[in-house]
Tab-separated table of C-alpha atoms and ligand atoms in Angstrom:
chain	number	residue	atom	x	y	z
A	107	MET	CA	15.702	13.067	-0.173
A	108	PRO	CA	11.939	13.555	0.047
A	109	LEU	CA	9.351	12.822	-2.671
A	110	VAL	CA	10.565	9.923	-4.766
A	111	ASN	CA	9.311	7.443	-7.361
A	112	MET	CA	8.134	4.106	-5.948
A	113	ARG	CA	10.127	2.313	-8.609
A	114	SER	CA	13.442	3.392	-7.049
A	115	LEU	CA	12.333	2.350	-3.531
A	116	LEU	CA	11.391	-1.133	-4.745
A	117	ALA	CA	14.606	-1.441	-6.769
A	118	GLN	CA	16.663	-0.721	-3.639
A	119	ALA	CA	14.632	-3.186	-1.549
A	120	GLU	CA	15.236	-6.038	-4.016
A	121	PRO	CA	18.963	-6.776	-3.565
A	122	ALA	CA	18.787	-6.009	0.159
A	123	GLY	CA	15.830	-8.379	0.652
A	124	TYR	CA	13.346	-6.202	2.564
A	125	ALA	CA	9.889	-4.802	1.838
A	126	VAL	CA	8.774	-1.177	1.857
A	127	GLY	CA	5.651	-0.549	3.942
A	128	ALA	CA	2.777	1.183	2.140
A	129	PHE	CA	0.578	2.768	4.763
A	130	ASN	CA	-2.898	4.131	4.057
A	131	VAL	CA	-3.872	7.506	5.509
A	132	ALA	CA	-7.133	9.342	5.877
A	133	ASN	CA	-6.341	12.679	7.474
A	134	MET	CA	-3.535	15.008	8.580
A	135	GLU	CA	-2.928	13.208	11.867
A	136	MET	CA	-2.365	9.910	10.062
A	137	ILE	CA	-0.057	11.545	7.494
A	138	LEU	CA	2.011	13.145	10.318
A	139	GLY	CA	2.167	9.946	12.341
A	140	THR	CA	3.159	7.847	9.326
A	141	ILE	CA	5.915	10.198	8.197
A	142	ARG	CA	7.243	10.568	11.755
A	143	ALA	CA	7.483	6.796	12.062
A	144	ALA	CA	9.534	6.496	8.886
A	145	GLU	CA	11.805	9.327	10.005
A	146	ALA	CA	12.265	7.760	13.457
A	147	CYS	CA	13.211	4.450	11.831
A	148	ARG	CA	15.243	6.059	9.013
A	149	SER	CA	13.119	3.984	6.652
A	150	PRO	CA	11.880	4.560	3.114
A	151	LEU	CA	8.082	4.849	3.006
A	152	ILE	CA	5.076	4.598	0.655
A	153	LEU	CA	2.259	6.908	1.739
A	154	GLN	CA	-1.020	5.962	0.133
A	155	VAL	CA	-4.739	6.736	-0.087
A	156	ALA	CA	-7.287	4.394	-1.656
A	157	GLN	CA	-9.800	5.598	-4.217
A	158	GLY	CA	-12.561	3.915	-2.193
A	159	ARG	CA	-11.849	6.266	0.713
A	160	LEU	CA	-12.058	9.523	-1.198
A	161	ALA	CA	-15.623	10.209	-0.010
A	162	HIS	CA	-14.075	10.751	3.438
A	163	SER	CA	-10.743	12.213	2.345
A	164	PRO	CA	-11.296	14.159	-0.934
A	165	LEU	CA	-8.368	13.742	-3.323
A	166	ALA	CA	-8.074	17.482	-3.985
A	167	LEU	CA	-7.449	18.053	-0.256
A	168	ILE	CA	-5.600	14.972	0.970
A	169	GLY	CA	-3.477	14.586	-2.183
A	170	PRO	CA	-1.630	17.944	-1.889
A	171	MET	CA	-1.170	17.356	1.851
A	172	MET	CA	0.448	13.951	1.213
A	173	VAL	CA	2.716	15.364	-1.482
A	174	ALA	CA	3.720	18.317	0.738
A	175	ALA	CA	4.417	15.986	3.678
A	176	ALA	CA	6.566	13.764	1.480
A	177	ARG	CA	8.524	16.761	0.159
A	178	ALA	CA	9.230	17.919	3.706
A	179	ALA	CA	10.282	14.485	4.969
A	180	SER	CA	13.887	13.638	5.815
A	181	VAL	CA	13.476	10.111	4.387
A	182	PRO	CA	12.479	9.073	0.850
A	183	VAL	CA	8.686	8.895	0.464
A	184	ALA	CA	6.674	7.776	-2.567
A	185	VAL	CA	3.090	9.025	-2.702
A	186	HIS	CA	0.831	6.312	-4.101
A	187	PHE	CA	-2.792	6.144	-5.255
A	188	ASP	CA	-4.105	2.823	-3.929
A	189	HIS	CA	-6.794	0.733	-5.730
A	190	GLY	CA	-7.379	3.167	-8.573
A	191	ARG	CA	-10.594	2.203	-10.341
A	192	ASP	CA	-10.778	4.490	-13.332
A	193	VAL	CA	-8.389	6.357	-15.592
A	194	GLU	CA	-9.889	9.750	-14.892
A	195	THR	CA	-9.350	9.673	-11.098
A	196	ILE	CA	-5.883	8.185	-11.561
A	197	GLY	CA	-5.128	11.093	-13.922
A	198	GLN	CA	-6.190	13.533	-11.178
A	199	ALA	CA	-3.789	11.880	-8.695
A	200	LEU	CA	-0.961	12.089	-11.206
A	201	ALA	CA	-1.696	15.789	-11.873
A	202	LEU	CA	-1.439	16.405	-8.098
A	203	GLY	CA	2.085	14.934	-8.087
A	204	PHE	CA	1.532	11.324	-6.935
A	205	THR	CA	4.665	9.413	-7.921
A	206	SER	CA	2.889	6.084	-8.190
A	207	VAL	CA	-0.590	4.786	-9.003
A	208	MET	CA	-2.360	1.437	-8.778
A	209	ILE	CA	-4.878	0.325	-11.365
A	210	ASP	CA	-6.977	-2.440	-9.916
A	211	GLY	CA	-8.465	-4.387	-12.809
A	212	SER	CA	-8.409	-7.648	-10.881
A	213	HIS	CA	-12.231	-8.016	-11.057
A	214	LEU	CA	-12.109	-7.878	-14.884
A	215	PRO	CA	-11.519	-10.766	-17.298
A	216	PHE	CA	-7.743	-10.998	-17.786
A	217	GLU	CA	-7.642	-9.420	-21.318
A	218	GLU	CA	-9.601	-6.402	-20.059
A	219	ASN	CA	-7.356	-6.060	-17.012
A	220	LEU	CA	-4.369	-6.117	-19.389
A	221	ALA	CA	-5.842	-3.456	-21.691
A	222	LEU	CA	-6.840	-1.156	-18.817
A	223	THR	CA	-3.430	-1.554	-17.129
A	224	ARG	CA	-1.679	-0.687	-20.441
A	225	GLN	CA	-3.790	2.466	-20.725
A	226	VAL	CA	-2.827	3.547	-17.188
A	227	LYS	CA	0.832	2.677	-17.819
A	228	ARG	CA	0.867	5.013	-20.856
A	229	LEU	CA	-0.682	7.805	-18.810
A	230	ALA	CA	1.649	7.324	-15.841
A	231	ASP	CA	4.657	7.296	-18.166
A	232	THR	CA	3.800	10.851	-19.265
A	233	HIS	CA	4.188	11.860	-15.598
A	234	GLY	CA	7.214	9.665	-14.916
A	235	ALA	CA	5.188	7.813	-12.269
A	236	ALA	CA	5.290	4.127	-11.312
A	237	VAL	CA	2.332	1.724	-11.800
A	238	GLU	CA	1.082	-1.177	-9.658
A	239	ALA	CA	-1.403	-3.648	-11.141
A	240	GLU	CA	-3.231	-6.642	-9.656
A	241	VAL	CA	-3.979	-10.200	-10.724
A	242	GLY	CA	-6.465	-12.292	-8.778
A	243	GLN	CA	-8.990	-10.890	-6.342
A	244	LEU	CA	-8.468	-10.395	-2.628
A	245	GLY	CA	-11.145	-11.325	-0.142
A	246	GLY	CA	-12.658	-8.577	2.016
A	247	SER	CA	-12.995	-4.991	0.907
A	248	GLU	CA	-10.690	-2.025	0.768
A	249	ASP	CA	-13.562	0.434	1.386
A	250	ASP	CA	-16.165	-1.471	3.471
A	251	GLU	CA	-18.588	-1.371	0.562
A	252	GLU	CA	-17.960	-4.015	-2.035
A	253	ALA	CA	-16.768	-7.161	-0.320
A	254	ARG	CA	-15.388	-9.551	-2.914
A	255	GLY	CA	-14.810	-13.245	-2.865
A	256	MET	CA	-11.221	-14.400	-3.058
A	257	LEU	CA	-9.663	-15.630	-6.334
A	258	HIS	CA	-6.056	-16.804	-5.974
A	259	SER	CA	-3.668	-15.317	-8.516
A	260	ASP	CA	-2.490	-17.525	-11.349
A	261	PRO	CA	1.315	-16.994	-11.624
A	262	GLU	CA	1.044	-17.423	-15.426
A	263	GLU	CA	-1.252	-14.435	-15.488
A	264	VAL	CA	1.253	-12.519	-13.348
A	265	ARG	CA	3.828	-13.252	-16.041
A	266	ALA	CA	1.502	-12.240	-18.863
A	267	LEU	CA	0.586	-8.992	-17.125
A	268	ALA	CA	4.229	-8.163	-16.381
A	269	GLU	CA	5.349	-8.914	-19.945
A	270	GLY	CA	2.315	-7.249	-21.543
A	271	THR	CA	2.472	-3.980	-19.606
A	272	GLY	CA	5.923	-3.388	-18.065
A	273	VAL	CA	4.368	-2.297	-14.789
A	274	ASP	CA	6.583	-1.652	-11.743
A	275	ALA	CA	4.781	-3.862	-9.234
A	276	ILE	CA	2.121	-6.570	-9.221
A	277	ALA	CA	-0.230	-7.385	-6.374
A	278	MET	CA	-1.148	-11.024	-5.942
A	279	SER	CA	-3.949	-12.782	-4.113
A	280	ILE	CA	-2.506	-15.653	-2.061
A	281	GLY	CA	-5.117	-16.024	0.674
A	282	ASN	CA	-4.669	-12.465	1.983
A	283	ALA	CA	-7.722	-10.250	2.575
A	284	HIS	CA	-8.478	-6.603	3.266
A	285	GLY	CA	-9.741	-5.716	6.729
A	286	LEU	CA	-9.780	-8.101	9.694
A	287	TYR	CA	-9.351	-11.808	8.920
A	288	LYS	CA	-12.177	-14.105	9.852
A	289	GLY	CA	-10.377	-17.107	11.255
A	290	GLU	CA	-6.846	-18.299	10.634
A	291	VAL	CA	-4.652	-16.655	7.984
A	292	ARG	CA	-3.550	-19.256	5.418
A	293	LEU	CA	-1.245	-17.848	2.807
A	294	ARG	CA	-0.203	-19.867	-0.263
A	295	PHE	CA	3.479	-18.989	-0.407
A	296	SER	CA	3.977	-21.343	-3.330
A	297	LEU	CA	2.097	-18.920	-5.573
A	298	LEU	CA	4.624	-16.198	-4.721
A	299	GLU	CA	7.513	-18.612	-5.306
A	300	THR	CA	6.216	-19.608	-8.729
A	301	ALA	CA	5.532	-16.034	-9.762
A	302	ARG	CA	8.993	-15.078	-8.546
A	303	ARG	CA	10.570	-17.647	-10.881
A	304	LEU	CA	8.569	-16.274	-13.808
A	305	VAL	CA	8.964	-12.478	-13.341
A	306	SER	CA	11.452	-10.009	-11.897
A	307	THR	CA	8.672	-7.469	-11.222
A	308	PRO	CA	8.442	-6.678	-7.460
A	309	LEU	CA	5.427	-8.407	-5.862
A	310	VAL	CA	2.956	-6.657	-3.602
A	311	LEU	CA	1.053	-8.047	-0.597
A	312	HIS	CA	-2.229	-6.309	0.210
A	313	GLY	CA	-4.338	-6.961	3.295
A	314	GLY	CA	-1.423	-6.715	5.731
A	315	THR	CA	-3.493	-6.194	8.871
A	316	GLY	CA	-3.683	-9.476	10.846
A	317	ILE	CA	-0.761	-11.205	9.163
A	318	ASP	CA	1.940	-12.171	11.668
A	319	ALA	CA	5.635	-11.318	11.564
A	320	ALA	CA	6.712	-14.813	10.513
A	321	ASP	CA	4.324	-14.853	7.526
A	322	PHE	CA	5.339	-11.304	6.498
A	323	GLN	CA	8.976	-12.337	6.543
A	324	ARG	CA	8.310	-15.475	4.549
A	325	CYS	CA	6.432	-13.395	1.938
A	326	ILE	CA	9.427	-11.058	1.788
A	327	ARG	CA	11.758	-14.038	1.207
A	328	CYS	CA	9.434	-15.058	-1.623
A	329	GLY	CA	9.861	-11.691	-3.387
A	330	VAL	CA	7.286	-9.344	-1.857
A	331	ARG	CA	8.726	-5.833	-1.882
A	332	LYS	CA	5.683	-3.706	-0.985
A	333	ILE	CA	3.272	-4.485	1.867
A	334	ASN	CA	0.026	-2.588	2.349
A	335	ILE	CA	-1.272	-1.761	5.799
A	336	ALA	CA	-4.527	0.163	6.226
A	337	THR	CA	-6.897	-1.265	8.878
A	338	ALA	CA	-4.216	-1.519	11.592
A	339	SER	CA	-3.433	2.191	11.271
A	340	PHE	CA	-7.097	3.170	11.256
A	341	LEU	CA	-7.747	1.008	14.335
A	342	ALA	CA	-4.704	2.494	16.102
A	343	ALA	CA	-5.869	6.088	15.484
A	344	GLU	CA	-9.463	5.283	16.376
A	345	GLY	CA	-8.452	3.394	19.538
A	346	ALA	CA	-6.308	6.321	20.685
A	347	ALA	CA	-9.243	8.704	20.160
A	348	ARG	CA	-11.517	6.458	22.205
A	349	THR	CA	-9.008	6.131	25.085
A	350	TYR	CA	-8.340	9.864	25.073
A	351	ALA	CA	-12.029	10.755	25.040
A	352	GLU	CA	-12.524	8.804	28.308
A	353	GLN	CA	-10.347	11.306	30.139
A	354	PRO	CA	-12.216	13.864	32.248
A	355	ALA	CA	-10.683	16.884	30.483
A	356	CYS	CA	-10.127	16.702	26.721
A	357	ASP	CA	-9.034	19.184	24.159
A	358	TRP	CA	-8.841	18.860	20.412
A	359	PHE	CA	-5.094	19.362	20.104
A	360	ARG	CA	-4.227	16.576	22.563
A	361	LEU	CA	-6.697	14.339	20.787
A	362	SER	CA	-5.036	15.147	17.455
A	363	ALA	CA	-1.598	14.363	18.954
A	364	ALA	CA	-2.885	11.071	20.395
A	365	MET	CA	-4.144	9.938	16.953
A	366	ALA	CA	-0.878	10.895	15.284
A	367	ASP	CA	1.169	9.126	17.972
A	368	ALA	CA	-0.895	5.920	17.717
A	369	THR	CA	-0.511	5.871	13.952
A	370	ARG	CA	3.217	6.385	14.404
A	371	SER	CA	3.539	3.439	16.808
A	372	ASN	CA	1.672	1.127	14.451
A	373	VAL	CA	3.784	2.133	11.488
A	374	ILE	CA	7.057	1.719	13.434
A	375	GLU	CA	6.056	-1.795	14.464
A	376	HIS	CA	5.451	-2.789	10.833
A	377	ILE	CA	8.564	-1.094	9.460
A	378	ARG	CA	10.664	-3.186	11.899
A	379	ILE	CA	9.020	-6.413	10.745
A	380	PHE	CA	9.445	-5.505	7.077
A	381	GLY	CA	13.206	-4.967	7.529
A	382	SER	CA	13.354	-1.459	6.050
A	383	GLU	CA	14.599	0.221	9.247
A	384	GLY	CA	17.832	2.079	8.645
A	385	LYS	CA	17.552	1.754	4.859
A	386	ALA	CA	16.585	5.408	4.113
A	387	ASP	CA	20.093	6.673	4.104
A	388	ALA	CA	21.229	4.069	1.599
A	389	SER	CA	18.607	5.379	-0.845
B	596	13P	P1	-5.555	-3.980	5.390
B	596	13P	O1	-6.647	-2.976	5.628
B	596	13P	O2	-6.016	-5.363	5.606
B	596	13P	O3	-4.320	-3.645	6.150
B	596	13P	O4	-5.186	-3.892	3.835
B	596	13P	C1	-4.589	-2.766	3.335
B	596	13P	C2	-4.536	-2.777	1.864
B	596	13P	O5	-4.255	-3.771	1.244
B	596	13P	C3	-4.790	-1.516	1.184
B	596	13P	O6	-4.766	-1.636	-0.196
């Protein structure tokens, strides 16, 4: 059941009305914890790494580890390249066996985003991989470097991108932000509802950390089928490392296990909210 195309996971989520969690990872402990969570919940999973994090987790090392972990899993796992910025690096991910890639052209004028997304779609098609694109910019930053201002997605552009490219998923900006929210989270659900009436393409919610269960579930009712969680997993692993390091006697292997376990707990919590628990065996 192991390494699968993201397209099939999202297609199964649609009629059943749940979202598949897409969890970012940075090392082996996080990969192990994330996969173990999905297996414990019998949930489908999207395992992802963002291009902006490759300085810490080189693609040539973490990519094969993610693909191998997905192949060995007892639940269906899609391996996804998050926030791809250029065609060359996306090509490297595809060559390593990623079954899904994101091209983030959301900072570009719409016509350029469309052209770049088409180029990536053609490339991904040669590998049989799925493609996620983005319309509208999220606040915050997916790599701590380039913090962007927020630009809400225009549902008409979501339609134009879907029709002009045939991508498998589209990320929208509805007031969500990468990293920790400063102040109250205010999501514009009406943008999802309008986009949903215009396209059948599964919608993606980035910036999951800090959004509460009720808002996640409302997004899912509005057609979101993939939800990205990064910061919450990083904080869980880091917090476990801090707590463990305060103990009088520490060893590396227990520290490693503590980070994997903390990642696992965070992922389980989100899988339950997203409604994908128990859905692996239907896949
Ligand atoms: P958070 O870090 O806010 O969870 O966002 C994750 C994300 O959207 C990765 O693309």
